[in-house]
Coordinates of C-alpha atoms in Angstrom, one line a residue:
X16 CA -60.5 -11.6 -12.2
X17 CA -61.5 -10.1 -15.6
X18 CA -58.6 -9.7 -18.0
X19 CA -56.7 -12.8 -16.8
X20 CA -56.1 -16.1 -18.5
X21 CA -53.2 -17.9 -16.9
X22 CA -51.6 -21.2 -17.8
X23 CA -48.7 -22.0 -15.5
X24 CA -45.4 -23.2 -16.9
X25 CA -44.5 -26.9 -16.4
X26 CA -42.4 -26.7 -13.3
X27 CA -40.8 -28.9 -10.6
X28 CA -41.5 -26.7 -7.6
X29 CA -40.2 -27.5 -4.1
X30 CA -41.1 -25.4 -1.0
X31 CA -38.4 -25.4 1.7
X32 CA -40.1 -24.2 4.8
X33 CA -38.5 -23.2 8.2
X34 CA -40.3 -24.7 11.2
X35 CA -37.6 -23.9 13.8
X36 CA -38.7 -23.1 17.4
X37 CA -38.9 -19.4 16.6
X38 CA -41.9 -20.1 14.3
X39 CA -44.9 -20.4 16.6
X40 CA -47.6 -22.9 15.7
X41 CA -50.2 -20.3 14.6
X42 CA -47.4 -18.7 12.4
X43 CA -46.6 -22.1 10.8
X44 CA -50.3 -22.3 9.9
X45 CA -49.9 -19.0 8.0
X46 CA -47.0 -20.6 6.0
X47 CA -49.2 -23.5 5.1
X48 CA -52.0 -21.1 3.9
X49 CA -49.4 -19.3 1.7
X50 CA -48.2 -22.6 0.2
X51 CA -51.8 -23.7 -0.4
X52 CA -52.7 -20.4 -2.2
X53 CA -49.7 -20.7 -4.5
X54 CA -50.6 -24.3 -5.3
X55 CA -54.2 -23.3 -6.0
X56 CA -53.1 -21.1 -8.9
X57 CA -50.9 -23.8 -10.6
X58 CA -51.7 -26.3 -13.3
X59 CA -50.9 -29.5 -11.3
X60 CA -50.3 -32.8 -13.0
X61 CA -47.7 -35.4 -13.9
X62 CA -47.0 -33.6 -17.2
X63 CA -47.6 -30.1 -15.9
X64 CA -46.4 -28.8 -12.5
X65 CA -45.2 -31.1 -9.8
X66 CA -44.9 -29.9 -6.2
X67 CA -42.9 -31.1 -3.2
X68 CA -42.4 -29.8 0.3
X69 CA -39.2 -30.0 2.4
X70 CA -39.7 -29.1 6.1
X71 CA -36.6 -28.2 8.1
X72 CA -35.3 -27.1 11.5
X73 CA -32.2 -28.8 13.0
X74 CA -33.0 -31.8 10.8
X75 CA -34.7 -32.0 7.4
X76 CA -37.9 -33.9 6.6
X77 CA -39.4 -34.5 3.2
X78 CA -43.1 -34.0 3.7
X79 CA -43.9 -35.2 0.2
X80 CA -41.9 -35.6 -3.0
X81 CA -42.5 -34.2 -6.5
X82 CA -44.1 -37.5 -7.5
X83 CA -46.2 -38.1 -4.4
X84 CA -49.4 -36.2 -5.4
X85 CA -50.6 -35.7 -9.0
X86 CA -53.7 -33.6 -8.3
X87 CA -54.3 -30.2 -6.7
X88 CA -56.8 -31.6 -4.1
X89 CA -54.3 -34.2 -2.9
X90 CA -51.5 -31.6 -2.6
X91 CA -53.7 -29.3 -0.6
X92 CA -54.7 -32.2 1.8
X93 CA -51.1 -33.1 2.3
X94 CA -50.1 -29.4 3.1
X95 CA -52.8 -29.3 5.7
X96 CA -51.3 -32.3 7.5
X97 CA -47.7 -30.8 7.8
X98 CA -46.5 -30.3 11.4
X99 CA -43.6 -28.1 12.7
X100 CA -40.3 -29.6 13.8
X101 CA -39.6 -26.8 16.4
X102 CA -35.8 -27.2 16.8
X103 CA -32.9 -25.2 15.2
X104 CA -32.4 -23.5 11.8
X105 CA -30.2 -25.6 9.4
X106 CA -31.1 -23.8 6.2
X107 CA -28.0 -24.8 4.3
X108 CA -28.7 -28.5 5.2
X109 CA -32.2 -28.1 3.8
X110 CA -30.9 -26.6 0.5
X111 CA -28.4 -29.5 0.2
X112 CA -31.2 -31.9 0.7
X113 CA -33.2 -30.2 -2.1
X114 CA -30.2 -30.6 -4.5
X115 CA -29.4 -34.3 -3.6
X116 CA -32.9 -35.6 -3.0
X117 CA -35.9 -33.3 -3.6
X118 CA -35.1 -32.5 -7.2
X119 CA -33.7 -36.0 -8.0
X120 CA -35.2 -38.3 -10.7
X121 CA -35.9 -40.9 -7.9
X122 CA -38.2 -38.3 -6.2
X123 CA -40.0 -37.3 -9.4
X124 CA -37.7 -34.5 -10.7
X125 CA -37.5 -33.9 -14.4
X126 CA -34.2 -32.0 -14.4
X127 CA -32.9 -33.5 -17.7
X128 CA -35.9 -32.2 -19.7
X129 CA -35.2 -28.7 -21.1
X130 CA -38.9 -27.7 -21.1
X131 CA -39.2 -28.0 -17.3
X132 CA -38.1 -25.4 -14.8
X133 CA -36.7 -26.3 -11.3
X134 CA -37.8 -23.8 -8.7
X135 CA -37.3 -23.7 -4.9
X136 CA -39.2 -21.2 -2.6
X137 CA -37.4 -20.9 0.8
X138 CA -39.4 -19.4 3.7
X139 CA -37.4 -18.5 6.8
X140 CA -37.6 -16.2 9.8
X141 CA -34.1 -16.4 11.3
X142 CA -30.3 -16.5 10.9
X143 CA -29.2 -20.0 9.8
X144 CA -26.9 -22.1 12.1
X145 CA -25.0 -23.3 9.1
X146 CA -23.6 -21.7 5.9
X147 CA -25.9 -21.1 2.9
X148 CA -23.6 -19.2 0.4
X149 CA -21.8 -22.2 -1.1
X150 CA -24.7 -24.7 -1.1
X151 CA -27.0 -22.1 -2.7
X152 CA -24.4 -21.4 -5.4
X153 CA -24.3 -25.2 -6.1
X154 CA -28.1 -25.3 -6.3
X155 CA -28.2 -22.4 -8.8
X156 CA -25.4 -24.0 -10.8
X157 CA -27.6 -27.2 -11.0
X158 CA -30.3 -25.1 -12.6
X159 CA -32.5 -24.5 -9.6
X160 CA -34.1 -21.0 -9.5
X161 CA -34.3 -19.9 -5.8
X162 CA -36.8 -17.5 -4.3
X163 CA -36.0 -16.4 -0.7
X164 CA -38.7 -15.1 1.5
X165 CA -37.7 -13.6 4.9
X166 CA -40.0 -12.9 7.8
X167 CA -39.6 -10.7 10.9
X168 CA -36.0 -10.5 12.2
X169 CA -34.5 -12.5 9.4
X170 CA -31.0 -11.8 8.2
X171 CA -31.3 -10.1 4.9
X172 CA -27.7 -10.9 3.9
X173 CA -28.6 -14.6 4.1
X174 CA -31.6 -14.2 1.8
X175 CA -29.4 -12.5 -0.8
X176 CA -26.8 -15.3 -0.5
X177 CA -29.5 -17.8 -1.3
X178 CA -31.6 -16.1 -4.0
X179 CA -31.2 -16.3 -7.8
X180 CA -30.4 -13.1 -9.8
X181 CA -31.9 -10.6 -10.3
X182 CA -32.2 -10.3 -6.5
X183 CA -35.0 -7.7 -6.5
X184 CA -37.2 -10.3 -8.2
X185 CA -36.1 -13.2 -6.0
X186 CA -35.9 -11.7 -2.5
X187 CA -39.0 -10.8 -0.6
X188 CA -39.5 -9.6 3.0
X189 CA -42.6 -9.4 5.2
X190 CA -42.6 -8.1 8.7
X191 CA -44.7 -10.9 10.1
X192 CA -46.3 -14.2 9.1
X193 CA -49.7 -12.6 9.3
X194 CA -49.0 -10.9 6.0
X195 CA -47.1 -13.5 4.1
X196 CA -50.3 -14.5 2.2
X197 CA -50.0 -11.1 0.4
X198 CA -47.0 -12.4 -1.6
X199 CA -49.3 -15.1 -3.2
X200 CA -50.1 -12.9 -6.2
X201 CA -46.4 -12.4 -7.0
X202 CA -45.8 -16.1 -7.3
X203 CA -49.0 -16.7 -9.2
X204 CA -47.7 -14.2 -11.8
X205 CA -44.2 -15.7 -11.7
X206 CA -45.4 -19.1 -12.8
X207 CA -47.9 -17.8 -15.3
X208 CA -47.4 -18.0 -19.1
X209 CA -49.9 -17.2 -21.8
X210 CA -49.9 -15.9 -25.3
X211 CA -50.3 -12.2 -25.9
X212 CA -54.1 -11.8 -25.5
X213 CA -54.0 -8.3 -27.0
X214 CA -52.2 -9.5 -30.2
X215 CA -54.7 -12.4 -30.6
X216 CA -57.7 -10.1 -30.1
X217 CA -58.9 -12.3 -27.2
X218 CA -60.0 -9.3 -25.0
X219 CA -62.9 -7.0 -24.6
X220 CA -61.2 -3.6 -24.3
X221 CA -63.1 -0.7 -25.9
X222 CA -60.0 1.3 -27.0
X223 CA -56.5 0.1 -25.9
X224 CA -55.4 -3.3 -24.7
X225 CA -52.1 -3.5 -22.8
X226 CA -50.4 -6.9 -22.3
X227 CA -49.1 -7.9 -18.8
X228 CA -47.6 -11.2 -17.7
X229 CA -50.3 -13.8 -18.0
X230 CA -53.0 -11.2 -18.4
X231 CA -54.0 -8.0 -20.0
X232 CA -55.5 -4.7 -18.9
X233 CA -57.6 -2.1 -20.7
X234 CA -56.6 1.5 -21.2
X235 CA -57.9 4.6 -23.0
X236 CA -56.6 6.9 -25.6
X237 CA -55.5 10.5 -24.6
X238 CA -58.5 12.5 -23.7
X239 CA -60.5 9.5 -22.2
X240 CA -60.6 7.8 -18.8
X241 CA -61.2 4.2 -18.0
X242 CA -64.7 3.5 -16.5
X243 CA -65.2 1.4 -13.4
X244 CA -66.0 -1.7 -15.5
X245 CA -62.3 -1.8 -16.5
X246 CA -63.2 -2.0 -20.2
X247 CA -65.0 1.1 -21.5
X248 CA -63.8 4.7 -21.7
X249 CA -65.3 8.1 -21.1
X250 CA -64.3 11.4 -22.6
X251 CA -62.2 13.2 -20.1
X252 CA -59.5 15.8 -20.0
X253 CA -57.2 14.1 -17.4
X254 CA -57.0 17.3 -15.5
X255 CA -56.2 19.4 -18.5
X256 CA -58.0 22.7 -18.4
X257 CA -59.8 21.7 -15.1
X258 CA -59.5 23.2 -11.7
X259 CA -58.4 20.7 -9.0
X260 CA -57.0 21.0 -5.5
X261 CA -55.0 17.8 -4.8
X262 CA -53.2 17.0 -1.5
X263 CA -50.9 14.0 -0.9
X264 CA -50.9 12.6 2.6
X265 CA -47.7 10.5 2.8
X266 CA -46.6 8.0 5.5
X267 CA -43.1 8.7 6.6
X268 CA -43.0 6.1 9.4
X269 CA -39.8 4.1 10.1
X270 CA -41.3 0.9 8.7
X271 CA -41.3 2.5 5.2
X272 CA -37.4 2.4 5.1
X273 CA -35.3 5.1 3.2
X274 CA -35.0 3.2 -0.1
X275 CA -38.8 2.8 -0.3
X276 CA -39.4 6.4 0.7
X277 CA -37.5 7.3 -2.5
X278 CA -40.0 5.1 -4.5
X279 CA -42.9 6.9 -2.8
X280 CA -41.4 10.3 -4.0
X281 CA -41.3 8.9 -7.6
X282 CA -45.0 7.7 -7.1
X283 CA -46.0 11.3 -6.2
X284 CA -44.2 12.8 -9.2
X285 CA -45.6 10.2 -11.5
X286 CA -49.1 11.5 -10.7
X287 CA -48.0 15.2 -10.8
X288 CA -46.8 14.5 -14.3
X289 CA -50.4 13.8 -15.4
X290 CA -51.7 17.2 -14.2
X291 CA -51.7 20.7 -15.8
X292 CA -50.5 22.8 -12.9
X293 CA -51.3 26.5 -12.8
X294 CA -53.3 29.1 -10.8
X295 CA -56.5 28.2 -12.7
X296 CA -56.0 24.5 -13.2
X297 CA -54.4 21.9 -10.8
X298 CA -52.9 22.9 -7.5
X299 CA -50.8 20.4 -5.5
X300 CA -50.1 20.2 -1.7
X301 CA -48.0 17.7 0.2
X302 CA -48.2 16.6 3.8
X303 CA -45.9 14.0 5.5
X304 CA -46.8 12.2 8.7
X305 CA -45.4 9.8 11.2
X306 CA -45.7 10.4 14.9
X307 CA -46.5 14.0 14.0
X308 CA -47.7 15.9 10.9
X309 CA -45.6 18.1 8.8
X310 CA -46.9 20.2 5.8
X311 CA -44.1 20.0 3.2
X312 CA -45.8 22.6 1.0
X313 CA -49.4 24.0 0.8
X314 CA -51.7 24.2 -2.3
X315 CA -50.6 26.8 -4.8
X316 CA -47.1 27.4 -3.4
X317 CA -45.6 26.1 -6.6
X318 CA -47.1 27.2 -9.9
X319 CA -45.6 24.5 -12.2
X320 CA -44.8 20.8 -12.3
X321 CA -41.0 21.3 -12.3
X322 CA -41.0 23.2 -9.0
X323 CA -43.4 20.7 -7.4
X324 CA -41.3 17.7 -8.4
X325 CA -38.1 19.4 -7.2
X326 CA -39.7 20.0 -3.8
X327 CA -40.9 16.4 -3.6
X328 CA -37.4 15.2 -4.3
X329 CA -35.9 17.4 -1.5
X330 CA -38.4 16.1 1.1
X331 CA -36.7 14.5 4.1
X332 CA -37.8 11.3 5.7
X333 CA -39.4 11.6 9.2
X334 CA -38.9 8.0 10.2
X335 CA -41.0 7.6 13.4
X336 CA -44.6 6.3 14.1
X337 CA -47.8 6.0 12.1
X338 CA -50.5 8.5 13.3
X339 CA -52.8 8.3 10.3
X340 CA -55.8 9.6 12.2
X341 CA -53.9 12.7 13.2
X342 CA -52.8 13.2 9.6
X343 CA -56.4 12.9 8.3
X344 CA -57.6 15.4 10.8
X345 CA -54.9 17.9 9.6
X346 CA -56.1 17.3 6.0
X347 CA -59.6 18.2 7.0
X348 CA -58.8 21.1 9.3
X349 CA -55.9 22.7 7.4
X350 CA -54.8 21.4 4.0
X351 CA -58.0 22.3 2.2
X352 CA -58.5 25.6 4.0
X353 CA -58.3 29.0 2.1
X354 CA -55.3 30.0 4.3
X355 CA -53.4 27.1 2.8
X356 CA -54.3 27.9 -0.8
X357 CA -57.5 26.0 -1.4
X358 CA -60.0 27.6 -3.8
X359 CA -63.7 27.8 -3.1
X360 CA -65.9 25.7 -5.5
X361 CA -62.9 23.7 -6.8
X362 CA -63.0 19.8 -6.5
X363 CA -60.8 18.6 -3.6
X364 CA -58.9 15.3 -3.9
X365 CA -56.9 13.6 -1.1
X366 CA -54.4 10.8 -1.8
X367 CA -53.5 9.0 1.5
X368 CA -50.4 6.7 1.3
X369 CA -49.6 4.3 4.1
X370 CA -47.6 1.1 4.7
X371 CA -48.9 0.0 8.1
X372 CA -51.6 0.0 10.8
X373 CA -52.5 3.4 12.2
X374 CA -51.4 3.9 15.9
X375 CA -54.4 6.1 16.4
X376 CA -58.1 6.2 15.6
X377 CA -59.0 7.1 12.0
X378 CA -62.8 6.7 11.7
X379 CA -63.9 10.2 12.7
X380 CA -61.4 12.1 10.6
X381 CA -62.0 9.7 7.6
X382 CA -65.7 10.3 7.8
X383 CA -65.3 14.1 8.1
X384 CA -63.1 14.2 5.0
X385 CA -65.8 12.4 2.9
X386 CA -68.7 14.4 4.5
X387 CA -66.9 17.6 3.5
X388 CA -67.1 16.4 -0.1
X389 CA -63.4 15.6 -0.5
X390 CA -62.7 12.7 -2.9
X391 CA -60.4 10.4 -0.9
X392 CA -58.1 7.8 -2.4
X393 CA -56.3 5.3 -0.1
X394 CA -53.1 3.6 -1.2
X395 CA -51.6 0.8 0.9
X396 CA -48.3 -1.1 0.7
X397 CA -46.9 -4.1 2.6
X398 CA -48.4 -4.2 6.1
X399 CA -51.1 -1.7 5.4
X400 CA -54.5 -2.8 6.8
X401 CA -57.1 -3.1 4.1
X402 CA -60.0 -2.4 6.4
X403 CA -58.4 1.0 7.2
X404 CA -57.8 1.7 3.5
X405 CA -61.5 1.0 2.8
X406 CA -62.5 3.3 5.7
X407 CA -60.5 6.2 4.3
X408 CA -61.6 5.6 0.6
X409 CA -64.6 7.4 -0.9
X410 CA -67.5 5.6 -2.5
X411 CA -67.5 3.4 -4.5
X412 CA -64.8 2.0 -2.3
X413 CA -63.5 -0.4 -4.9
X414 CA -62.5 2.5 -7.2
X415 CA -60.8 4.5 -4.4
X416 CA -58.5 2.2 -2.6
X417 CA -55.4 0.3 -3.9
X418 CA -53.1 -2.3 -2.3
X419 CA -49.8 -3.9 -3.2
X420 CA -47.5 -6.1 -1.2
X421 CA -44.4 -4.6 -2.7
X422 CA -43.2 -1.0 -2.9
X423 CA -41.6 -1.8 -6.3
X424 CA -45.0 -2.1 -7.9
X425 CA -46.6 1.2 -6.7
X426 CA -45.9 2.8 -10.1
X427 CA -48.7 0.5 -11.4
X428 CA -51.1 2.1 -8.8
X429 CA -49.8 5.5 -10.0
X430 CA -51.0 4.8 -13.5
X431 CA -54.4 3.8 -12.3
X432 CA -54.7 6.9 -10.1
X433 CA -53.7 9.1 -13.1
X434 CA -56.9 8.0 -14.7
X435 CA -59.1 8.0 -11.6
X436 CA -58.4 11.7 -10.7
X437 CA -59.5 12.7 -14.2
X438 CA -62.2 15.4 -14.0
X439 CA -65.0 14.9 -16.5
X440 CA -65.9 17.8 -18.7
X441 CA -69.2 19.6 -18.6
X442 CA -70.9 18.3 -21.7
X443 CA -72.5 21.7 -22.2
X444 CA -69.2 23.6 -22.4
X445 CA -68.4 25.0 -25.9
X446 CA -65.2 22.9 -26.4
X447 CA -67.1 19.7 -25.5
X448 CA -69.8 20.5 -28.1
X449 CA -67.2 21.2 -30.7
X450 CA -65.3 17.9 -29.9
X451 CA -68.6 16.0 -30.0
X452 CA -69.6 17.5 -33.3
X453 CA -66.2 16.7 -34.8
X454 CA -66.5 13.1 -33.6
X455 CA -70.0 12.7 -35.1
X456 CA -68.8 14.2 -38.4
X457 CA -65.9 11.7 -38.5
X458 CA -68.3 8.8 -37.8
X459 CA -70.7 9.9 -40.6
X460 CA -67.8 10.3 -43.0
X461 CA -66.5 6.7 -42.2
X462 CA -70.0 5.3 -42.6
X463 CA -70.4 7.0 -46.0
X464 CA -67.1 5.5 -47.1

């Protein structure tokens, strides 16, 4: 995408994939797709990144070694040909095999060279039938960086025993193999290294360039918002001085988990921080939903940011189902009604946050919200269904829906939303004319100099 320029670090990368009998054939195909997507983003070559695959169940099988394939196309063909073993789950044995064989010089490993990293990505969906703690410690002591990916009913303690520190960067969990592909981007970034494009000037941002791992993004100075092209900026007051009725619709279903629900609260308060809250400016309401819908507080109940943020922090977690359609209906029928504090003629914005597939029908309520003139943003995490997010989002859809596989990265979405909910000034208002006049005078002055 625009704003990325990635060169991957020279790495000896070994995938250690579980094909025990609990992994069904169609699920094993999903693992192969995930492996292929990660490979597609690498710089593959004898002097760049080398890739091997270890397949395990009760026994361990080397599908191909680090020196078997020296091109990306050959690797991808080899991955397509891998077949599951469909027996037990000897994860410790597979990690020992990686130490003694897969990363050895005889198999193409370059462990003695300081410029090359050794990385193992373990994918498993169960509890191992052998020990992993000691063998994983030996692997890490040998300089192997271990990423542990757990699926479904995996034992999370086992993942933590395997993974390198820091654990929050090296342990990932997905509820099913159908969504493992969404972790691809994380690993593409993990292997990416590039010079600071902002420092070198190799970017096309109109105002502010912000470096990110292996890429950059554009931002704007205070008083401006980023346009849909991701490069240019428009004068905007970011909510300052503008009337806005904003309601959050937050998923409190059991799949979110308590620790992630705390991250969702921080996400809400991050956006609240960007608003000017008062009777005549921004008003904020909050609704939580799971199997039922609960209004946490209506528009206008709190007159300042401090009180709103305190109420968000106190919000308790409902921890049941995911009735997104019912919640959208509540938003349309109640949240933006005068009885709940909505003001006539003031722009209405809804931010819907969900982490899974809705258990009810959303189409009618989503359409009603947009037909009523509400500007709807959809934010999805983890197992959220992107087709549902698009259905909720206002036009242009690409600017109104966001997705991330990991709750820990929702603050990045929060930053984007802060800019998106910016209300553009009326160019005919007195303060806009004064601002424009000052800008023109400054430009003329600099030209004269």
